[in-house]
């Protein structure tokens, strides 16, 4: 076998190996982006134990966020788009998990600042995840919408996949309910990190989003 033939074969093998690595990575990323978070089961009526109060004049939306979940930035981005149109017709609370032993600055991440900058959004620390437990939220980005009578009309996520913004079924469902083009109840998949888990105990920073 000539030297040039051997080089061509080596280059071909290297090219095929690179192609397989890229293909495998693409498949894994696609599967990860589409992996759903654990579904919660919010009460059909606003929980009496909650320190929040639903608005008797207009619908009330609550979203639960893990402050260190990177893919929840997309959920907040979709919320910003929603509130840009409906901030005068919707009361909105965003609650950031604050586990035991974590100081306030652990919660005040870029996601907190993003939520606080959205017109009409009320931002809260959810110490020990108390409110999340009242609303049975399990995944960061979990959203529930209640009507003026305190009845649940939507539950789920408002992104198309993990960390990806776009025209989502969740945001469209909420818009239809607010425009009185649908009566609910409606539900969609939630894409995000678990609200409660070992990664919540890390003081050092953002964790990789986990299914």
Coordinates of C-alpha atoms in Angstrom, one line a residue:
X1 CA 0.0 0.0 0.0
X2 CA 1.4 3.4 -1.0
X3 CA 2.0 6.2 1.4
X4 CA -0.6 8.4 -0.3
X5 CA -3.3 5.6 -0.2
X6 CA -2.7 5.1 3.5
X7 CA -3.0 8.9 4.2
X8 CA -6.3 9.0 2.3
X9 CA -7.7 6.1 4.3
X10 CA -6.6 7.8 7.5
X11 CA -8.3 11.0 6.5
X12 CA -11.4 9.2 5.5
X13 CA -11.5 7.3 8.9
X14 CA -11.0 10.6 10.8
X15 CA -13.7 12.3 8.8
X16 CA -16.2 9.4 9.5
X17 CA -15.3 9.5 13.2
X18 CA -15.9 13.2 13.3
X19 CA -19.2 12.8 11.5
X20 CA -20.4 10.1 13.9
X21 CA -19.5 12.3 16.9
X22 CA -21.4 15.2 15.6
X23 CA -24.4 13.0 14.7
X24 CA -24.4 11.4 18.2
X25 CA -24.2 14.9 19.8
X26 CA -27.0 16.2 17.8
X27 CA -29.2 13.2 18.7
X28 CA -28.5 13.6 22.4
X29 CA -29.1 17.4 22.4
X30 CA -32.4 16.9 20.5
X31 CA -33.5 14.2 23.0
X32 CA -32.5 16.3 25.9
X33 CA -34.3 19.5 24.7
X34 CA -37.5 17.5 24.3
X35 CA -37.3 15.8 27.7
X36 CA -40.3 16.8 29.8
X37 CA -40.0 17.8 33.5
X38 CA -42.1 16.1 36.1
X39 CA -45.7 17.1 35.9
X40 CA -47.2 18.8 38.9
X41 CA -50.8 18.6 40.0
X42 CA -52.0 22.0 41.2
X43 CA -55.3 22.2 43.1
X44 CA -58.4 22.9 41.1
X45 CA -59.1 25.9 43.4
X46 CA -56.6 28.4 44.8
X47 CA -55.0 26.9 47.9
X48 CA -56.4 28.5 51.1
X49 CA -52.9 28.1 52.8
X50 CA -51.2 30.2 50.2
X51 CA -49.9 33.6 51.3
X52 CA -50.6 34.9 47.8
X53 CA -54.0 36.1 47.0
X54 CA -55.8 35.6 43.6
X55 CA -57.2 38.7 42.1
X56 CA -61.0 38.8 42.1
X57 CA -61.0 41.4 39.3
X58 CA -58.9 39.4 36.7
X59 CA -57.0 36.1 36.2
X60 CA -54.0 35.4 38.3
X61 CA -50.9 33.6 37.0
X62 CA -48.2 32.0 39.2
X63 CA -44.9 30.7 37.9
X64 CA -42.4 28.7 39.9
X65 CA -38.7 29.0 39.0
X66 CA -35.5 27.4 40.2
X67 CA -33.1 30.4 40.3
X68 CA -30.2 28.3 39.1
X69 CA -32.0 26.6 36.2
X70 CA -30.6 27.9 32.9
X71 CA -33.4 26.7 30.7
X72 CA -35.9 28.7 32.8
X73 CA -34.6 31.8 31.1
X74 CA -36.7 30.8 28.1
X75 CA -39.8 30.5 30.3
X76 CA -39.2 34.0 31.6
X77 CA -38.7 35.2 28.0
X78 CA -42.1 33.8 27.0
X79 CA -43.6 35.4 30.1
X80 CA -42.2 38.7 29.1
X81 CA -43.9 38.4 25.7
X82 CA -47.2 37.4 27.3
X83 CA -47.1 40.3 29.8
X84 CA -46.2 42.8 27.0
X85 CA -49.7 42.4 25.7
X86 CA -51.7 41.3 28.8
X87 CA -50.0 43.1 31.8
X88 CA -53.2 45.2 32.4
X89 CA -55.5 42.2 32.2
X90 CA -53.4 39.7 34.2
X91 CA -52.0 39.6 37.8
X92 CA -48.7 37.7 37.7
X93 CA -46.5 36.2 40.5
X94 CA -43.1 34.6 39.9
X95 CA -41.8 32.7 42.8
X96 CA -38.1 31.7 43.1
X97 CA -37.2 28.7 45.2
X98 CA -35.0 29.4 48.2
X99 CA -34.0 26.2 49.9
X100 CA -33.0 25.9 53.5
X101 CA -29.6 27.4 54.3
X102 CA -29.5 29.6 51.2
X103 CA -29.0 33.3 51.5
X104 CA -31.0 35.9 49.6
X105 CA -28.2 36.6 47.1
X106 CA -28.3 32.9 46.1
X107 CA -31.8 33.5 44.8
X108 CA -31.1 36.9 43.1
X109 CA -29.6 35.5 39.9
X110 CA -29.9 36.9 36.4
X111 CA -33.2 35.1 36.1
X112 CA -34.5 37.0 39.2
X113 CA -33.4 40.3 37.6
X114 CA -35.1 39.3 34.4
X115 CA -38.4 38.5 36.1
X116 CA -38.3 41.7 38.2
X117 CA -37.8 43.8 35.0
X118 CA -41.0 42.5 33.4
X119 CA -43.8 45.0 33.6
X120 CA -46.6 43.8 35.9
X121 CA -44.7 40.9 37.4
X122 CA -44.5 40.5 41.2
X123 CA -41.4 38.6 42.2
X124 CA -41.2 36.6 45.5
X125 CA -38.7 34.4 47.3
X126 CA -40.3 31.0 47.9
X127 CA -38.6 30.0 51.1
X128 CA -38.3 26.3 51.6
X129 CA -40.5 25.9 48.5
X130 CA -43.6 26.4 50.7
X131 CA -45.7 28.0 47.9
X132 CA -44.5 25.5 45.3
X133 CA -45.8 22.7 47.6
X134 CA -49.1 24.4 48.0
X135 CA -49.5 24.5 44.2
X136 CA -47.9 21.1 43.8
X137 CA -45.2 22.5 41.4
X138 CA -42.4 20.0 40.5
X139 CA -40.5 21.6 37.7
X140 CA -38.9 25.0 37.1
X141 CA -41.1 27.0 34.8
X142 CA -44.3 25.3 36.1
X143 CA -47.1 27.8 35.5
X144 CA -50.7 27.9 36.8
X145 CA -53.5 30.3 35.8
X146 CA -56.6 30.8 38.0
X147 CA -59.7 32.8 37.1
X148 CA -61.3 35.5 39.2
X149 CA -63.2 32.9 41.2
X150 CA -60.1 31.1 42.1
X151 CA -60.6 28.2 39.7
X152 CA -57.7 26.6 37.8
X153 CA -58.0 27.1 34.1
X154 CA -54.4 26.4 32.9
X155 CA -51.4 24.4 34.1
X156 CA -48.1 23.6 32.5
X157 CA -45.1 25.1 30.7
X158 CA -45.0 28.0 28.2
X159 CA -41.9 27.0 26.2
X160 CA -41.6 24.7 23.2
X161 CA -38.7 22.7 24.8
X162 CA -35.9 23.0 27.3
X163 CA -34.3 26.4 27.0
X164 CA -36.0 27.2 23.7
X165 CA -38.4 30.1 23.1
X166 CA -40.9 30.2 20.3
X167 CA -44.6 29.9 19.5
X168 CA -45.6 27.4 22.3
X169 CA -48.8 25.6 23.0
X170 CA -48.7 26.9 26.6
X171 CA -48.5 30.6 25.8
X172 CA -51.1 30.2 23.1
X173 CA -53.5 28.5 25.5
X174 CA -53.1 31.3 28.1
X175 CA -53.7 33.9 25.4
X176 CA -56.8 32.1 24.2
X177 CA -58.1 32.0 27.8
X178 CA -57.4 35.7 28.4
X179 CA -59.0 36.6 25.1
X180 CA -62.0 34.5 26.1
X181 CA -61.6 32.3 23.0
X182 CA -61.3 29.3 25.2
X183 CA -62.8 28.3 28.6
X184 CA -60.2 25.8 29.8
X185 CA -59.0 23.9 31.7
X186 CA -55.9 23.4 29.6
X187 CA -52.5 21.7 30.3
X188 CA -49.1 21.5 28.6
X189 CA -45.8 19.8 29.2
X190 CA -43.2 21.6 31.4
X191 CA -39.6 21.8 30.3
X192 CA -37.1 22.6 33.0
X193 CA -35.0 21.5 36.0
X194 CA -36.6 19.8 39.0
X195 CA -37.5 22.4 41.6
X196 CA -36.5 20.1 44.4
X197 CA -33.3 18.1 44.2
X198 CA -29.7 17.8 45.1
X199 CA -28.7 20.6 42.7
X200 CA -30.7 23.0 44.8
X201 CA -28.1 22.7 47.6
X202 CA -25.1 23.9 45.5
X203 CA -23.9 27.3 46.6
X204 CA -21.4 27.8 43.7
X205 CA -23.7 28.7 40.8
X206 CA -25.8 27.5 37.9
X207 CA -26.2 23.8 37.5
X208 CA -26.6 21.9 34.2
X209 CA -30.2 21.5 33.6
X210 CA -31.3 18.0 34.5
X211 CA -34.3 16.0 33.3

